[in-house]
Amino acid sequence: MDREYIYIAKKLLINPLRVPRHNGEFTASFIEYLKLLYTPEEAGIVKHLSPLPVFTSTEELAHKTGLEEKKVTEILASLLKRNRLTGMGNMFALSPIPILLNIHQFHNETEADDLKAAALYLDFFIEKTYSRYYETSEKGTPIFRAIPVGKTIETKERVLSYEEAEQYIRSMKHDNFCLVPCPCRNRMEKLGIRECKNKFDIAYCLMLGISAIHFQSIGMGQKVTKNEAVSYVKEMIDKGLICNTDNAMAKNSIICLCCGCCCSQVRGRTRWNNMDAVAPSNFIPRSDDNCLACGKCEKRCMLGAITIDKTEKKVIIEEEKCIGCGVCAAGCTRNALKLVRQRENEPFATSGKMLKVIDSENLL
């Protein structure tokens, strides 16, 4: 009965994040999760799809399944509307793992299967430790990197466009931006265990480019202008959320505004002792003589990287914990804390590198 779903899992296995496995086998809770996404009839078609960026036509799928193309098109159109796959015209592909694992949490309302999906996530992601692969890929490379807050960077330092949130957004040559409810905080909210409930709103992730087009096309997400996107990111940083994006040189698909208790990536550093969960920016905060040792920066730091020496009126930074996000400095009313370039970390991937596609017909 699970054969079709195991086949889909094997298809997804070729992506850099892999899929949840435990002791060399596909995690049972993940297979159950796939059953929430696809009925047996749907799975019989979906198993013939490949992960992005490889698309398969409805004509080819009809040939492989023995179904009429009209029937295949109807089923895939329904799946696309429910965010279960990615499509362009009559071409379809399996969505990226970060979308598939969060399908039930991109909306604030608690709908059918949302709580079951969240409970299965707790098992395969946390209990069975898939979180480490999700955060750092099979090779242990961080998937996310921190974007430092531009206004907190020492003026003498040169800031690369991808390292500063506003320049990062404004550098994009398109106007495809939309806000989608944060799936990480939504999941914990629906389970009734969100620790930051009285500190942060559910808020939104900022989808960029193709991701924005996808979410808008299925009726999810609020379209915003480039200026509105910049304003929203600044607002969330001022409230104390960490600004993260994909750890890649390409123009990326998402900017997340993360907390330390719900975020699938940041929790690697704050809860699961995975210091590679988020790649640090190239900056470290430093205080100057205007510092009053008030302790506000210490309270704002989610990583536990800051302590205050009240005798010396000095901010002490544990550099191995710090990701250089600038949330601490953004909250300094005396402007006594600045980010200073200390590292030269480079993103690990480029848009020109494509995944090697395995011959899916020989997976089983």
Coordinates of C-alpha atoms in Angstrom, one line a residue:
M1 CA 0.0 0.0 0.0
D2 CA 2.9 2.3 0.7
R3 CA 4.7 1.5 -2.6
E4 CA 3.6 4.7 -4.4
Y5 CA 4.6 6.9 -1.5
I6 CA 8.0 5.3 -1.1
Y7 CA 8.5 5.9 -4.8
I8 CA 7.7 9.6 -4.4
A9 CA 10.1 9.7 -1.4
K10 CA 12.8 8.2 -3.5
K11 CA 12.2 10.8 -6.2
L12 CA 12.6 13.6 -3.6
L13 CA 15.7 11.9 -2.2
I14 CA 17.9 13.4 -5.0
N15 CA 17.4 17.0 -3.7
P16 CA 20.2 18.5 -1.6
L17 CA 18.1 18.4 1.6
R18 CA 17.2 14.7 1.0
V19 CA 14.1 13.5 2.9
P20 CA 13.4 12.2 6.4
R21 CA 15.1 8.9 7.0
H22 CA 15.9 7.0 10.2
N23 CA 18.4 4.2 10.5
G24 CA 18.7 4.1 6.7
E25 CA 14.9 3.7 6.1
F26 CA 12.3 6.3 5.1
T27 CA 10.8 7.6 8.3
A28 CA 7.3 6.1 8.8
S29 CA 5.9 9.4 9.9
F30 CA 7.1 11.0 6.6
I31 CA 5.4 8.3 4.5
E32 CA 2.3 9.0 6.5
Y33 CA 2.8 12.7 5.8
L34 CA 2.9 12.0 2.1
K35 CA -0.4 10.2 2.4
L36 CA -1.9 13.5 3.7
L37 CA -0.6 15.2 0.6
Y38 CA -1.7 12.7 -2.0
T39 CA -4.5 10.2 -2.4
P40 CA -3.5 6.8 -3.8
E41 CA -4.9 8.0 -7.2
E42 CA -2.9 11.2 -7.1
A43 CA 0.2 9.4 -5.9
G44 CA 0.0 7.1 -8.9
I45 CA 0.5 10.2 -11.1
V46 CA 2.8 12.2 -8.9
K47 CA 5.3 9.4 -8.6
H48 CA 6.2 10.0 -12.3
L49 CA 7.2 13.7 -11.6
S50 CA 10.7 14.8 -10.9
P51 CA 11.8 17.5 -8.5
L52 CA 12.4 21.0 -9.7
P53 CA 13.9 22.2 -12.0
V54 CA 12.8 19.2 -14.2
F55 CA 9.2 19.5 -15.5
T56 CA 7.1 16.7 -17.1
S57 CA 4.2 17.3 -19.5
T58 CA 0.6 16.0 -19.0
E59 CA 1.0 14.2 -22.3
E60 CA 4.0 12.3 -21.0
L61 CA 2.3 11.6 -17.7
A62 CA -0.8 10.3 -19.5
H63 CA 1.5 7.9 -21.5
K64 CA 3.2 6.7 -18.3
T65 CA 0.0 6.2 -16.3
G66 CA -2.3 4.9 -19.0
L67 CA -4.8 7.6 -18.1
E68 CA -6.5 10.1 -20.5
E69 CA -4.6 13.4 -20.6
K70 CA -7.8 15.2 -19.6
K71 CA -8.0 13.2 -16.4
V72 CA -4.3 13.7 -15.6
T73 CA -4.7 17.5 -16.2
E74 CA -7.7 17.7 -13.9
I75 CA -5.9 15.8 -11.0
L76 CA -2.7 17.9 -11.4
A77 CA -4.7 21.2 -11.6
S78 CA -6.4 20.3 -8.3
L79 CA -3.0 19.4 -6.7
L80 CA -1.5 22.7 -7.9
K81 CA -4.4 24.7 -6.5
R82 CA -3.7 23.0 -3.1
N83 CA 0.0 23.7 -3.3
R84 CA 1.0 20.0 -3.6
L85 CA 3.2 20.5 -6.6
T86 CA 4.6 23.2 -9.0
G87 CA 3.2 23.8 -12.4
M88 CA 3.6 26.0 -15.5
G89 CA 0.9 25.5 -18.2
N90 CA 0.8 21.8 -18.9
M91 CA 4.2 21.1 -17.3
F92 CA 4.5 20.0 -13.7
A93 CA 7.2 19.1 -11.1
L94 CA 7.6 18.1 -7.5
S95 CA 7.9 21.2 -5.3
P96 CA 11.0 21.8 -3.2
I97 CA 11.1 20.1 0.2
P98 CA 10.7 23.4 2.2
I99 CA 7.3 23.9 0.5
L100 CA 6.2 20.3 0.8
L101 CA 6.9 20.1 4.5
N102 CA 5.0 23.3 5.2
I103 CA 2.0 23.0 3.0
H104 CA -0.5 22.8 5.9
Q105 CA 1.1 25.8 7.7
F106 CA 1.1 28.6 5.0
H107 CA -2.3 29.7 6.3
N108 CA -3.3 30.9 9.7
E109 CA -6.6 29.1 9.9
T110 CA -6.6 25.5 11.3
E111 CA -7.9 23.4 8.5
A112 CA -8.4 19.6 8.0
D113 CA -5.2 17.6 8.6
D114 CA -3.2 20.7 9.8
L115 CA -2.7 19.3 13.4
K116 CA -2.0 15.7 12.1
A117 CA 0.6 17.2 9.7
A118 CA 2.1 19.2 12.5
A119 CA 2.3 16.1 14.8
L120 CA 4.0 14.0 12.0
Y121 CA 6.5 16.9 11.5
L122 CA 7.4 16.8 15.2
D123 CA 8.2 13.1 14.8
F124 CA 10.3 13.1 11.6
F125 CA 11.8 16.5 11.9
I126 CA 12.6 16.7 15.6
E127 CA 12.3 13.3 17.2
K128 CA 13.9 11.4 14.3
T129 CA 16.4 14.4 13.7
Y130 CA 15.7 15.1 10.1
S131 CA 16.3 18.8 11.2
R132 CA 20.0 18.4 10.8
Y133 CA 19.8 17.4 7.1
Y134 CA 17.1 20.1 6.5
E135 CA 19.4 22.8 8.0
T136 CA 22.7 21.7 6.6
S137 CA 22.1 19.4 3.6
E138 CA 23.7 16.0 3.2
K139 CA 27.2 17.5 3.0
G140 CA 26.7 19.6 6.2
T141 CA 26.5 22.9 4.4
P142 CA 24.3 25.6 5.9
I143 CA 21.1 26.1 3.9
F144 CA 20.3 29.5 5.4
R145 CA 22.6 32.5 6.0
A146 CA 22.0 35.6 8.0
I147 CA 21.5 39.0 6.4
P148 CA 22.9 41.8 8.6
V149 CA 20.8 44.9 9.3
G150 CA 22.2 47.6 7.1
K151 CA 21.7 50.6 9.4
T152 CA 23.8 48.8 12.1
I153 CA 26.9 48.3 10.0
E154 CA 29.9 50.6 10.6
T155 CA 29.9 53.1 7.8
K156 CA 33.6 52.5 6.9
E157 CA 32.7 48.9 6.1
R158 CA 31.8 48.0 2.5
V159 CA 28.5 46.0 2.4
L160 CA 27.9 43.5 -0.4
S161 CA 24.4 43.8 -1.8
Y162 CA 23.4 40.3 -0.8
E163 CA 24.4 40.9 2.8
E164 CA 22.1 43.8 3.6
A165 CA 18.4 43.3 3.5
E166 CA 17.3 46.6 1.8
Q167 CA 20.0 46.5 -0.9
Y168 CA 19.3 42.8 -1.3
I169 CA 15.7 43.4 -2.2
R170 CA 16.2 46.6 -4.2
S171 CA 18.9 44.9 -6.3
M172 CA 16.3 42.5 -7.7
K173 CA 15.4 43.3 -11.3
H174 CA 11.8 42.1 -10.9
D175 CA 8.7 43.2 -8.9
N176 CA 7.5 39.8 -7.9
F177 CA 7.1 39.9 -4.1
C178 CA 4.5 38.5 -1.8
L179 CA 4.0 37.8 1.9
V180 CA 3.0 34.3 3.0
P181 CA 2.2 33.5 6.7
C182 CA 5.2 32.0 8.5
P183 CA 4.7 28.2 8.5
C184 CA 7.1 27.6 11.4
R185 CA 5.3 29.9 13.9
N186 CA 1.9 28.8 12.4
R187 CA 2.7 25.1 13.2
M188 CA 3.6 25.8 16.8
E189 CA 0.6 28.1 17.2
K190 CA -1.8 25.4 16.0
L191 CA -0.2 22.9 18.3
G192 CA -0.6 25.3 21.2
I193 CA 3.1 25.3 22.1
R194 CA 4.4 28.6 20.5
E195 CA 6.8 30.1 23.0
C196 CA 7.0 33.5 21.4
K197 CA 3.2 34.0 21.3
N198 CA 3.4 37.1 23.6
K199 CA 6.5 38.5 21.9
F200 CA 6.0 38.1 18.1
D201 CA 3.0 37.9 15.7
I202 CA 2.8 34.9 13.3
A203 CA 4.0 37.4 10.7
Y204 CA 5.1 36.5 7.2
C205 CA 7.9 35.2 5.0
L206 CA 8.7 37.3 2.0
M207 CA 8.6 35.2 -1.2
L208 CA 10.7 36.5 -4.1
G209 CA 10.6 35.9 -7.9
I210 CA 9.3 32.5 -9.0
S211 CA 8.2 31.6 -5.4
A212 CA 6.1 34.7 -5.3
I213 CA 4.5 34.0 -8.6
H214 CA 3.8 30.4 -7.5
F215 CA 2.0 31.5 -4.3
Q216 CA 0.1 34.2 -6.0
S217 CA -1.1 31.9 -8.8
I218 CA -2.7 29.5 -6.3
G219 CA -4.4 32.3 -4.3
M220 CA -2.0 32.3 -1.4
G221 CA 0.1 35.2 -0.3
Q222 CA -0.3 39.0 -0.4
K223 CA 1.3 40.7 -3.3
V224 CA 3.5 43.7 -2.2
T225 CA 5.6 46.3 -4.0
K226 CA 9.4 46.5 -3.6
N227 CA 9.0 49.4 -1.3
E228 CA 6.4 47.6 0.8
A229 CA 8.7 44.6 1.0
V230 CA 11.6 46.7 2.3
S231 CA 9.3 48.4 4.8
Y232 CA 8.0 45.1 6.1
V233 CA 11.4 43.5 6.5
K234 CA 12.6 46.6 8.5
E235 CA 9.5 46.5 10.7
M236 CA 10.1 42.9 11.6
I237 CA 13.8 43.4 12.3
D238 CA 12.9 46.3 14.5
K239 CA 10.6 44.0 16.5
G240 CA 13.6 41.6 17.0
L241 CA 13.2 38.9 14.3
I242 CA 16.3 37.6 12.5
C243 CA 16.5 38.2 8.7
N244 CA 17.6 35.0 6.8
T245 CA 17.7 33.9 3.2
D246 CA 19.0 31.0 1.1
N247 CA 22.8 30.4 1.4
A248 CA 23.3 30.8 -2.3
M249 CA 24.8 33.3 -4.7
A250 CA 21.8 33.3 -6.9
K251 CA 18.9 35.7 -6.5
N252 CA 17.0 33.8 -3.9
S253 CA 13.5 32.7 -3.5
I254 CA 12.7 33.7 0.1
I255 CA 13.5 36.0 3.0
C256 CA 12.5 34.6 6.3
L257 CA 12.0 36.7 9.5
C258 CA 12.8 34.1 12.1
C259 CA 12.5 33.6 15.9
G260 CA 14.6 31.2 17.9
C261 CA 11.9 29.0 19.3
C262 CA 9.9 28.0 16.1
C263 CA 12.1 28.5 13.1
S264 CA 13.2 25.2 11.5
Q265 CA 16.6 26.6 10.8
V266 CA 17.5 28.9 13.7
R267 CA 16.4 26.2 16.2
G268 CA 19.4 24.2 15.0
R269 CA 21.6 26.7 16.8
T270 CA 19.3 27.6 19.7
R271 CA 18.0 24.1 20.5
W272 CA 19.7 21.3 18.7
N273 CA 23.4 22.1 18.9
N274 CA 23.8 22.4 15.2
M275 CA 26.0 25.4 14.8
D276 CA 26.0 25.0 11.0
A277 CA 22.2 25.4 10.9
V278 CA 22.5 29.1 9.8
A279 CA 25.6 30.4 8.0
P280 CA 26.8 33.6 9.8
S281 CA 27.0 36.9 7.9
N282 CA 30.5 38.5 7.7
F283 CA 29.9 40.8 10.6
I284 CA 30.3 40.8 14.4
P285 CA 28.7 43.4 16.7
R286 CA 31.1 45.8 18.6
S287 CA 30.2 48.3 21.3
D288 CA 31.8 51.8 21.7
D289 CA 32.1 54.3 24.6
N290 CA 28.5 55.3 24.3
C291 CA 27.4 51.9 25.7
L292 CA 25.6 52.2 29.1
A293 CA 25.4 48.4 29.5
C294 CA 21.6 48.6 29.7
G295 CA 21.3 45.0 28.6
K296 CA 18.7 45.5 25.9
C297 CA 21.0 43.9 23.3
E298 CA 21.4 40.9 25.5
K299 CA 17.6 40.4 25.7
R300 CA 17.2 40.8 22.0
C301 CA 19.8 38.2 21.1
M302 CA 18.1 34.8 20.4
L303 CA 21.4 33.0 20.0
G304 CA 22.7 33.7 23.6
A305 CA 25.7 35.3 22.1
I306 CA 25.7 38.4 24.3
T307 CA 26.5 39.1 27.9
I308 CA 27.0 42.4 29.7
D309 CA 29.9 43.4 31.8
K310 CA 28.2 46.1 33.9
T311 CA 31.4 47.0 35.8
E312 CA 33.3 47.8 32.6
K313 CA 30.1 48.9 30.8
K314 CA 31.0 46.5 28.0
V315 CA 29.2 44.1 25.6
I316 CA 30.8 40.7 25.5
I317 CA 30.3 38.7 22.3
E318 CA 30.7 35.0 22.0
E319 CA 31.7 34.9 18.4
E320 CA 31.1 31.2 17.9
K321 CA 27.4 31.7 18.8
C322 CA 26.9 35.0 16.9
I323 CA 25.5 34.9 13.3
G324 CA 26.0 38.7 12.7
C325 CA 22.3 39.4 12.1
G326 CA 22.3 42.8 13.7
V327 CA 19.1 42.4 15.7
C328 CA 21.0 43.4 18.9
A329 CA 22.4 46.6 17.3
A330 CA 19.1 47.5 15.7
G331 CA 17.6 47.8 19.2
C332 CA 20.4 50.0 20.6
T333 CA 18.8 53.4 21.2
R334 CA 22.2 55.1 21.8
N335 CA 23.6 53.7 18.6
A336 CA 26.5 52.3 20.7
L337 CA 26.5 48.9 19.0
K338 CA 27.6 48.4 15.4
L339 CA 28.4 45.5 13.1
V340 CA 32.0 45.4 12.0
R341 CA 33.3 43.1 9.2
Q342 CA 35.2 40.2 10.7
R343 CA 34.6 37.2 8.4
E344 CA 34.7 36.4 4.8
N345 CA 32.0 33.8 4.4
E346 CA 30.8 33.1 0.8
P347 CA 27.5 31.4 -0.1
F348 CA 28.0 27.9 -1.2
A349 CA 25.9 27.5 -4.4
T350 CA 25.3 29.3 -7.7
S351 CA 22.3 29.4 -9.9
G352 CA 24.3 27.8 -12.7
K353 CA 24.7 24.5 -10.9
M354 CA 21.9 22.0 -11.6
L355 CA 21.0 18.8 -9.7
K356 CA 21.9 15.6 -11.4
V357 CA 18.6 13.9 -12.2
I358 CA 18.5 10.2 -11.5
D359 CA 16.6 7.9 -13.9
S360 CA 13.5 7.6 -11.8
E361 CA 12.2 4.5 -13.6
N362 CA 15.1 2.6 -12.1
L363 CA 14.7 3.7 -8.5
L364 CA 12.8 0.6 -7.4

